[in-house]
Coordinates of C-alpha atoms and ligand atoms in Angstrom, one line a residue:
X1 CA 0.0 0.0 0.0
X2 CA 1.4 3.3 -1.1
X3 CA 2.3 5.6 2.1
X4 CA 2.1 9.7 2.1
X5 CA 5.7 10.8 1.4
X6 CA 7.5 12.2 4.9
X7 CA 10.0 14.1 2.9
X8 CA 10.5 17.4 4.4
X9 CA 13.8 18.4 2.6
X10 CA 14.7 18.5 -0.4
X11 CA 18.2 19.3 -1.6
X12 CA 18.6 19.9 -5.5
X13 CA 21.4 20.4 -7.3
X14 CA 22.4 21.6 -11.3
X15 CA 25.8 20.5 -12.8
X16 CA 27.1 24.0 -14.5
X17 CA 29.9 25.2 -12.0
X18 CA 32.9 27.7 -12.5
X19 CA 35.1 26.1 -10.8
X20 CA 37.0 22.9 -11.0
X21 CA 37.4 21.4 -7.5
X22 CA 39.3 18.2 -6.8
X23 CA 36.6 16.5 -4.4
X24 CA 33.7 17.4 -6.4
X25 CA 31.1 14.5 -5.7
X26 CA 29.1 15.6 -8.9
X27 CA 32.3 16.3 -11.4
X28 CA 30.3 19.7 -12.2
X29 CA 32.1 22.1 -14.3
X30 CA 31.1 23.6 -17.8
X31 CA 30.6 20.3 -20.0
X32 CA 27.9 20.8 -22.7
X33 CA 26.9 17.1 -22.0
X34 CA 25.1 19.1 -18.5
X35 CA 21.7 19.4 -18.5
X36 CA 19.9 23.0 -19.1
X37 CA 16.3 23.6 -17.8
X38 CA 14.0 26.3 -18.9
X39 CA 12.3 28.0 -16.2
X40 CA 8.7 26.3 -17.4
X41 CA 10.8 22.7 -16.7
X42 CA 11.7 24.3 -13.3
X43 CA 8.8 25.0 -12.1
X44 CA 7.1 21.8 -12.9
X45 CA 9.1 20.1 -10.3
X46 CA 9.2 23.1 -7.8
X47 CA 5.0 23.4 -8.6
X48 CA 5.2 19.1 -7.8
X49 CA 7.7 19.4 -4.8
X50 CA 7.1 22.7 -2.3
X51 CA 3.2 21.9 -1.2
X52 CA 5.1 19.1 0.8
X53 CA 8.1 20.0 1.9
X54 CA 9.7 22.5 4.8
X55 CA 13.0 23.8 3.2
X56 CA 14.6 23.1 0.4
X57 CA 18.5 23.8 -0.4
X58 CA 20.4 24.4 -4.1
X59 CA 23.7 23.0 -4.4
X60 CA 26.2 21.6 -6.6
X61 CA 27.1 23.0 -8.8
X62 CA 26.9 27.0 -8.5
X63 CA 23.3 28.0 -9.0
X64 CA 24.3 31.7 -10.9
X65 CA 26.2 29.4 -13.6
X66 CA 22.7 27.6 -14.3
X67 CA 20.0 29.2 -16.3
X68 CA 16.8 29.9 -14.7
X69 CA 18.0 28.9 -11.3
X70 CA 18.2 32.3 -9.7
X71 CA 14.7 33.3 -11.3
X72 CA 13.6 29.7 -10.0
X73 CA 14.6 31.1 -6.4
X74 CA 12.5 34.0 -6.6
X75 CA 9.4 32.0 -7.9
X76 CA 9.3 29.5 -4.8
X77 CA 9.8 32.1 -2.5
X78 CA 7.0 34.3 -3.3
X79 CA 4.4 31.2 -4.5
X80 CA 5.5 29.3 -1.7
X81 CA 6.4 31.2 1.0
X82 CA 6.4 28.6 3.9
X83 CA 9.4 27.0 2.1
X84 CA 12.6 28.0 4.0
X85 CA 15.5 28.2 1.1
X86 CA 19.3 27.6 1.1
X87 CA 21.7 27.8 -1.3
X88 CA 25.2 26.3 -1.2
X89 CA 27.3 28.9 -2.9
X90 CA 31.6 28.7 -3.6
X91 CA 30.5 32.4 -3.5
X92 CA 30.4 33.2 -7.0
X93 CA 26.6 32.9 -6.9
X94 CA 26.2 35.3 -3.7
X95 CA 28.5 38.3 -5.3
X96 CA 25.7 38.2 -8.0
X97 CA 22.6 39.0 -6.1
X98 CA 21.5 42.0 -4.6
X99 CA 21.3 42.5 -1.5
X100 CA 17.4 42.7 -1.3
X101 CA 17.5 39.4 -3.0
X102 CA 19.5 37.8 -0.8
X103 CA 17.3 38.8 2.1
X104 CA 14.0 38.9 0.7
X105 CA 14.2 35.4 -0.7
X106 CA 16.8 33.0 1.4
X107 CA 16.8 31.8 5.0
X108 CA 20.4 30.8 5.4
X109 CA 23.8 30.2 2.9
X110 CA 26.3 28.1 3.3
X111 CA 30.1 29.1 2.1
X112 CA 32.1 26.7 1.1
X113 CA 35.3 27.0 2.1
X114 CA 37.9 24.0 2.2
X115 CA 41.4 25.4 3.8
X116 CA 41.6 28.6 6.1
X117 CA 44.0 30.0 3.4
X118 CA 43.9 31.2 0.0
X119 CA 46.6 29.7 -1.6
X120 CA 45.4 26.0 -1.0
X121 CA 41.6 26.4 -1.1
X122 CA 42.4 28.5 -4.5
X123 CA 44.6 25.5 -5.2
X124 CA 41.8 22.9 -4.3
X125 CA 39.3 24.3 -6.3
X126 CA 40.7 25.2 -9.4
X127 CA 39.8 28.7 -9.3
X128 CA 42.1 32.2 -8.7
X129 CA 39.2 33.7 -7.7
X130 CA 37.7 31.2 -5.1
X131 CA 38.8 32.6 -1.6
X132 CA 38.0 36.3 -2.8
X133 CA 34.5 35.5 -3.6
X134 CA 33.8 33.0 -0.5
X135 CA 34.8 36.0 1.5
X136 CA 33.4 38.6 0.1
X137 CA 30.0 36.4 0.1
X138 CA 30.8 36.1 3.7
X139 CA 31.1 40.0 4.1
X140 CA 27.6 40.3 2.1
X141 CA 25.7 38.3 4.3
X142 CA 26.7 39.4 7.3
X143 CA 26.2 42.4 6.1
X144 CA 22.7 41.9 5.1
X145 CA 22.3 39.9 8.6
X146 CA 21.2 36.6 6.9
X147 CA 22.2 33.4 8.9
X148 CA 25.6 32.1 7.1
X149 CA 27.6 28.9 7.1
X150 CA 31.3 28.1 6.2
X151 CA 31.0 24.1 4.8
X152 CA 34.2 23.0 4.6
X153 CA 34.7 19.4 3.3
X154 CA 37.2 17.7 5.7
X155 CA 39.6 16.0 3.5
X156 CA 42.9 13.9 5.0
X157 CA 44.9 17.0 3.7
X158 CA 42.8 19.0 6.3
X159 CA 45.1 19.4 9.9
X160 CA 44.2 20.5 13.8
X161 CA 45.9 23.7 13.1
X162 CA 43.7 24.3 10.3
X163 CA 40.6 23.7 11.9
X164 CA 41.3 26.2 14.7
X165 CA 41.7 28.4 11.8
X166 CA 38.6 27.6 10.2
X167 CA 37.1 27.8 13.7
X168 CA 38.5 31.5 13.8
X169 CA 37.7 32.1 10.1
X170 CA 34.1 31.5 11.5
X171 CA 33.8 33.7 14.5
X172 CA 35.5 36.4 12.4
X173 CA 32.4 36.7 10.1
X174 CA 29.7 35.7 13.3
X175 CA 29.0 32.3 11.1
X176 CA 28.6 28.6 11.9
X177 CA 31.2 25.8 10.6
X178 CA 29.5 23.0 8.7
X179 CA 31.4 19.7 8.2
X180 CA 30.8 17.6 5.6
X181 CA 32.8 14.2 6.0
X182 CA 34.7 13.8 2.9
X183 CA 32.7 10.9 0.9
X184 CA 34.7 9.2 -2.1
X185 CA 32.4 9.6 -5.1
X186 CA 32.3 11.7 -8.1
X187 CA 35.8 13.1 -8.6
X188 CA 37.8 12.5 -5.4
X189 CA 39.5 10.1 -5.0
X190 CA 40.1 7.8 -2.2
X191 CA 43.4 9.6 -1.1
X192 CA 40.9 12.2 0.9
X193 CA 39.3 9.9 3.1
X194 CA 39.8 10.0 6.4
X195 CA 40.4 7.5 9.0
X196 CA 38.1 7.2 12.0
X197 CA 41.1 7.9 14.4
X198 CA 41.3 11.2 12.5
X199 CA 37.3 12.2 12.4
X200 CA 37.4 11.4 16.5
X201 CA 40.7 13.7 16.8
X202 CA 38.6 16.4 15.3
X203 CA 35.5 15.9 17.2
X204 CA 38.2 16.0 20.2
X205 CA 39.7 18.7 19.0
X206 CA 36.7 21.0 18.5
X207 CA 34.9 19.6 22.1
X208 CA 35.8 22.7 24.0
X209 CA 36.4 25.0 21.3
X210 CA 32.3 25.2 20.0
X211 CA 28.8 24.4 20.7
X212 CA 27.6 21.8 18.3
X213 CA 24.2 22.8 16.9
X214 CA 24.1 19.1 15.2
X215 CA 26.6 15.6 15.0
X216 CA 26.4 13.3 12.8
X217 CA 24.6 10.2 14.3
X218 CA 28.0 8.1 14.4
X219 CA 29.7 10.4 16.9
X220 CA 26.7 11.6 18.7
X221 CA 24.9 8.0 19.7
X222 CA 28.4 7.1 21.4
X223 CA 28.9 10.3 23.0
X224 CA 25.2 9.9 24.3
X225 CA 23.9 13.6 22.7
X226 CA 20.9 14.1 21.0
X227 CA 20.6 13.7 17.1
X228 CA 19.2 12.6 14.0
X229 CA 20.0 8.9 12.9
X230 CA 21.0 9.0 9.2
X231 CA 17.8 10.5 7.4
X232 CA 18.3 8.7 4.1
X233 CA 15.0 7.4 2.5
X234 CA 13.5 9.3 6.0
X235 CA 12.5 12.8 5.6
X236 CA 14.8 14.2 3.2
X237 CA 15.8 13.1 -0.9
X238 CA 17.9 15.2 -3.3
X239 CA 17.1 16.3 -7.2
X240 CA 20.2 15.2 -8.8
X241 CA 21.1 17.5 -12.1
X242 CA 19.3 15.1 -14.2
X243 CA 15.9 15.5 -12.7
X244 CA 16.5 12.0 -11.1
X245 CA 15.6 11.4 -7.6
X246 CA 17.5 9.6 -5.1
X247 CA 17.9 9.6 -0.8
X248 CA 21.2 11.2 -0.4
X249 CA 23.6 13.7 -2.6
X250 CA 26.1 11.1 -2.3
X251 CA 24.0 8.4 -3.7
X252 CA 23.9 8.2 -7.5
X253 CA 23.2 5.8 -10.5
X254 CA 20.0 3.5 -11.3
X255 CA 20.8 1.3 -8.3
X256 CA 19.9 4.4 -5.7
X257 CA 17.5 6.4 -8.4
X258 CA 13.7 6.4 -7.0
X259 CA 12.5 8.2 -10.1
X260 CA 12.8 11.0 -12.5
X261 CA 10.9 14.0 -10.7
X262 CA 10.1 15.7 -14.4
X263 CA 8.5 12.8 -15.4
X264 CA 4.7 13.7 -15.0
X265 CA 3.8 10.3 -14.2
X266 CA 6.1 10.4 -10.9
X267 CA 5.0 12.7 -7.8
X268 CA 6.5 12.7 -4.1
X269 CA 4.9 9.5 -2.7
X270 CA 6.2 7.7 -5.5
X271 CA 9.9 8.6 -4.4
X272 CA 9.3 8.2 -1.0
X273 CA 7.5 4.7 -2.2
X274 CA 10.4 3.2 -4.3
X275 CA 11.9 0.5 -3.7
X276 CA 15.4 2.3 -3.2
X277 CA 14.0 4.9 -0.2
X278 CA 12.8 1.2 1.0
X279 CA 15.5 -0.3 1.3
X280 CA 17.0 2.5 3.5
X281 CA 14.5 2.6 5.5
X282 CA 14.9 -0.7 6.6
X283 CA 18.6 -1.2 6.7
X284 CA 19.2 -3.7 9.7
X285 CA 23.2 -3.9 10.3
X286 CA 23.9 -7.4 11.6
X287 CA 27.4 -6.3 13.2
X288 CA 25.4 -3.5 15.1
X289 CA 22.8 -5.8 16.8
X290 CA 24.1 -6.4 19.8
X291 CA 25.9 -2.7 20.9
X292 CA 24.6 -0.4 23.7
X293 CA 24.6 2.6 20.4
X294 CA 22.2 0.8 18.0
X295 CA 19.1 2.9 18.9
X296 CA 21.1 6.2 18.8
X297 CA 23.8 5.7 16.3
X298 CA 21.5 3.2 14.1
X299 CA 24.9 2.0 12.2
X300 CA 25.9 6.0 11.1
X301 CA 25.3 7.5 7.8
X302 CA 24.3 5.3 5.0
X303 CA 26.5 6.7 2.5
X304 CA 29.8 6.0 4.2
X305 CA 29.1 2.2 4.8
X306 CA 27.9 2.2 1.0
X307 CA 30.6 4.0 -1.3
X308 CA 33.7 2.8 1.2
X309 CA 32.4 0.0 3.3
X310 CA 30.5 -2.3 0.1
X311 CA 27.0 -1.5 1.3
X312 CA 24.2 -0.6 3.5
X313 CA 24.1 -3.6 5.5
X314 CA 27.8 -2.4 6.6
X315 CA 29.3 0.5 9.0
X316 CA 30.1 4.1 9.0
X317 CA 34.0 4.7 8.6
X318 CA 33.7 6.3 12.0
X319 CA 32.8 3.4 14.3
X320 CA 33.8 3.9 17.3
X321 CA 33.3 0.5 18.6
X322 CA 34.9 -1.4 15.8
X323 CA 37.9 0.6 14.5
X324 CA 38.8 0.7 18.2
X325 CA 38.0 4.6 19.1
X326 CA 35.7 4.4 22.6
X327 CA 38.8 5.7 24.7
X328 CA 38.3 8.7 23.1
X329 CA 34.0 8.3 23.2
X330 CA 35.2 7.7 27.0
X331 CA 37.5 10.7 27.4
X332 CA 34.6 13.1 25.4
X333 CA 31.1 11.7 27.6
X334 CA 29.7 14.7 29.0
X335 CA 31.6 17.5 27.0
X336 CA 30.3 18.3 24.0
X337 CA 27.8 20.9 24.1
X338 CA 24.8 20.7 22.3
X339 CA 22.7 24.0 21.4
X340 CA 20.6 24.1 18.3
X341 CA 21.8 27.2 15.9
X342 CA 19.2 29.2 14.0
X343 CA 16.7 27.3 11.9
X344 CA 19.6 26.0 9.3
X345 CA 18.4 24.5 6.4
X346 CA 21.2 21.6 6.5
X347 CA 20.5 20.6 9.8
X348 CA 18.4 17.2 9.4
X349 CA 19.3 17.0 5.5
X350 CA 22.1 14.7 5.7
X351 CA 24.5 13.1 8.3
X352 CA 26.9 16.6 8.9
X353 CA 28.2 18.2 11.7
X354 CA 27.4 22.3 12.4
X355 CA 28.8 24.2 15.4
X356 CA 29.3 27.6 16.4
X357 CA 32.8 28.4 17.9
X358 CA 33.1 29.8 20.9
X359 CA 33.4 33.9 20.7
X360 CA 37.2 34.7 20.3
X361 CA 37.9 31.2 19.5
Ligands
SF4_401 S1 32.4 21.3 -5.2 FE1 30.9 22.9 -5.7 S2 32.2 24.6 -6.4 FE2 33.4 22.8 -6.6 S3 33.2 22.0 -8.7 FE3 31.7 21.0 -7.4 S4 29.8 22.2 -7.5 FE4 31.5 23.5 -8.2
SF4_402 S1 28.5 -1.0 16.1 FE1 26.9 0.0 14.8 S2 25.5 1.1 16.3 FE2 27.4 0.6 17.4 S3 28.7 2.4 17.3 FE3 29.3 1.1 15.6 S4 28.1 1.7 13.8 FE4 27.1 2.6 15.7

């Protein structure tokens, strides 16, 4: 029996992008093989999504580079104004708008920045121009007083010392720091994962340094704080750049596709019905059946057991209990703070971690 779609957030993303960056997970740049929409094919789907959902956020690639996108924007927030938008910017996007704009029609942005200085991130991403638009961005929305994120993607190249500067970079501009586990897909490659000795040496590292507004389910269950187990196939799905649906932006290719959402013939409970958003739904980890963390941590975030651990019925990198981390679980019980930030569209979309350092950081 088909069941009303839960899906609350939607994350969509176009493939035209200005830059060039090494971890891309959707290889976006300025192919002609990339889809382009007109704005009557954009608001199909936006006309099919928003009377369900809460928020929605546009990333991947870099919305300004996409036609009709930013005219897209201004269409959902004024037909449907109880949608709560985002957009994921490497800045470019956010130099474009005006200010009114910005205000008038988003709820929060998130900056991606991936190394607290400009020669690497500039390095990273392909781009001479890539720090001096993230931070000008940065200075435009606080100017404008719209809630802002830095996302940085944490990377094995990424270091302590360079978190406390990212941590800084943060407070500087009065913004959150989102970060998104480095998943291998797309074009990074496998060098850039990290260990889960390294991810708990961050979350070590940053315990008395922030206040976590969310943790990804892998950390949080062990260190006993509140959060989301992975939503995939849950409450949120993402529009990849071909129109095709699937649970996660990580998640790609027929196996993990619940539908084309510009086919007429396929609405919301159809995604949420697939057989795919099924099949996360009921993931059932036999090596996390018998630990204290299964009702909290519920096996981490889907995507990391599936593109580096063979598949959903398999861990999250980060394990505590497995890869042999609960000394430091043990050290960290009881001190990490947890303190929702804002109404952030990210928060709830996908297995991250968002904190707010502490003033003077
Ligand atoms: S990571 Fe973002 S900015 Fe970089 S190429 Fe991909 S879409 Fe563009
Ligand atoms: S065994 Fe499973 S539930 Fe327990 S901490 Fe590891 S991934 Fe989480």
């Amino acid at each position: 029996m088909e069941t009303i779609s839960k899906i609350k957030k939607i994350g969509w993303g176009f493939g035209l992008c200005n830059m060039n960056c090494e971890h891309c997970y959707n290889s976006s740049g300025m192919k002609e093989s990339i889809p382009r929409y007109s704005f009557g094919e954009l608001i199909i789907v936006a006309d099919k999504i928003c009377p369900h959902i809460r928020d929605i956020n546009f990333g991947t690639g870099e919305l300004a580079c996409n036609p009709n996108a930013m005219e897209l924007i201004r269409y959902i927030a004024t037909k449907y104004p109880h949608v709560d938008i985002a957009i994921t910017s490497n800045g470019y996007t956010i130099t474009q708008m005006t200010p009114v704009d910005i205000k008038r029609n988003l709820n929060d942005v998130d900056i991606s920045i991936d190394f607290p200085d400009s020669e690497r991130h500039n390095s990273f991403r392909r781009h001479g121009e890539a720090w001096n638009w993230a931070i000008r961005s940065l200075e435009i929305l606080r100017d404008v007083r719209l809630q802002r994120t830095i996302t940085m993607c944490l990377t094995d190249q990424v270091e302590l010392e360079d978190m406390l500067k990212m941590l800084r970079l943060a407070d500087k501009y009065e913004a959150c720091l989102r970060i998104n586990w480095y998943r291998k897909t797309g074009r990074g490659s496998k060098n850039l994962q990290i260990s889960a000795e390294k991810a708990w040496s961050v979350i070590e590292f940053l315990a008395d340094k922030a206040v976590f507004s969310s943790l990804d389910s892998i950390f949080a269950g062990p260190l006993g704080v509140k959060s989301q187990p992975c939503p995939a196939g849950n409450f949120s799905a993402r529009i990849h750049q071909d129109m095709n649906v699937t649970a996660y932006p990580f998640l790609k290719g027929k196996m993990w596709t619940a539908g084309n959402i510009l086919d007429s013939h396929t609405s919301m409970n159809d995604i949420y019905n697939s057989v795919s958003f099924r099949k996360l739904r009921n993931r059932s980890i036999p090596r996390c059946q018998d630990c204290a963390f299964k009702s909290t941590c519920g096996g981490g975030c889907v995507t990391r057991a599936a593109l580096h651990n063979n598949g959903i019925l398999e861990i999250d990198d980060y394990c505590p209990v497995y890869y042999q981390q609960m000394t430091v679980v043990d050290r960290l019980r009881g001190k990490i703070i947890v303190h929702k930030q804002g109404n952030l569209v990210h928060d709830g979309y996908l297995c991250t971690t968002i904190l707010k350092p502490h003033e003077g950081v």
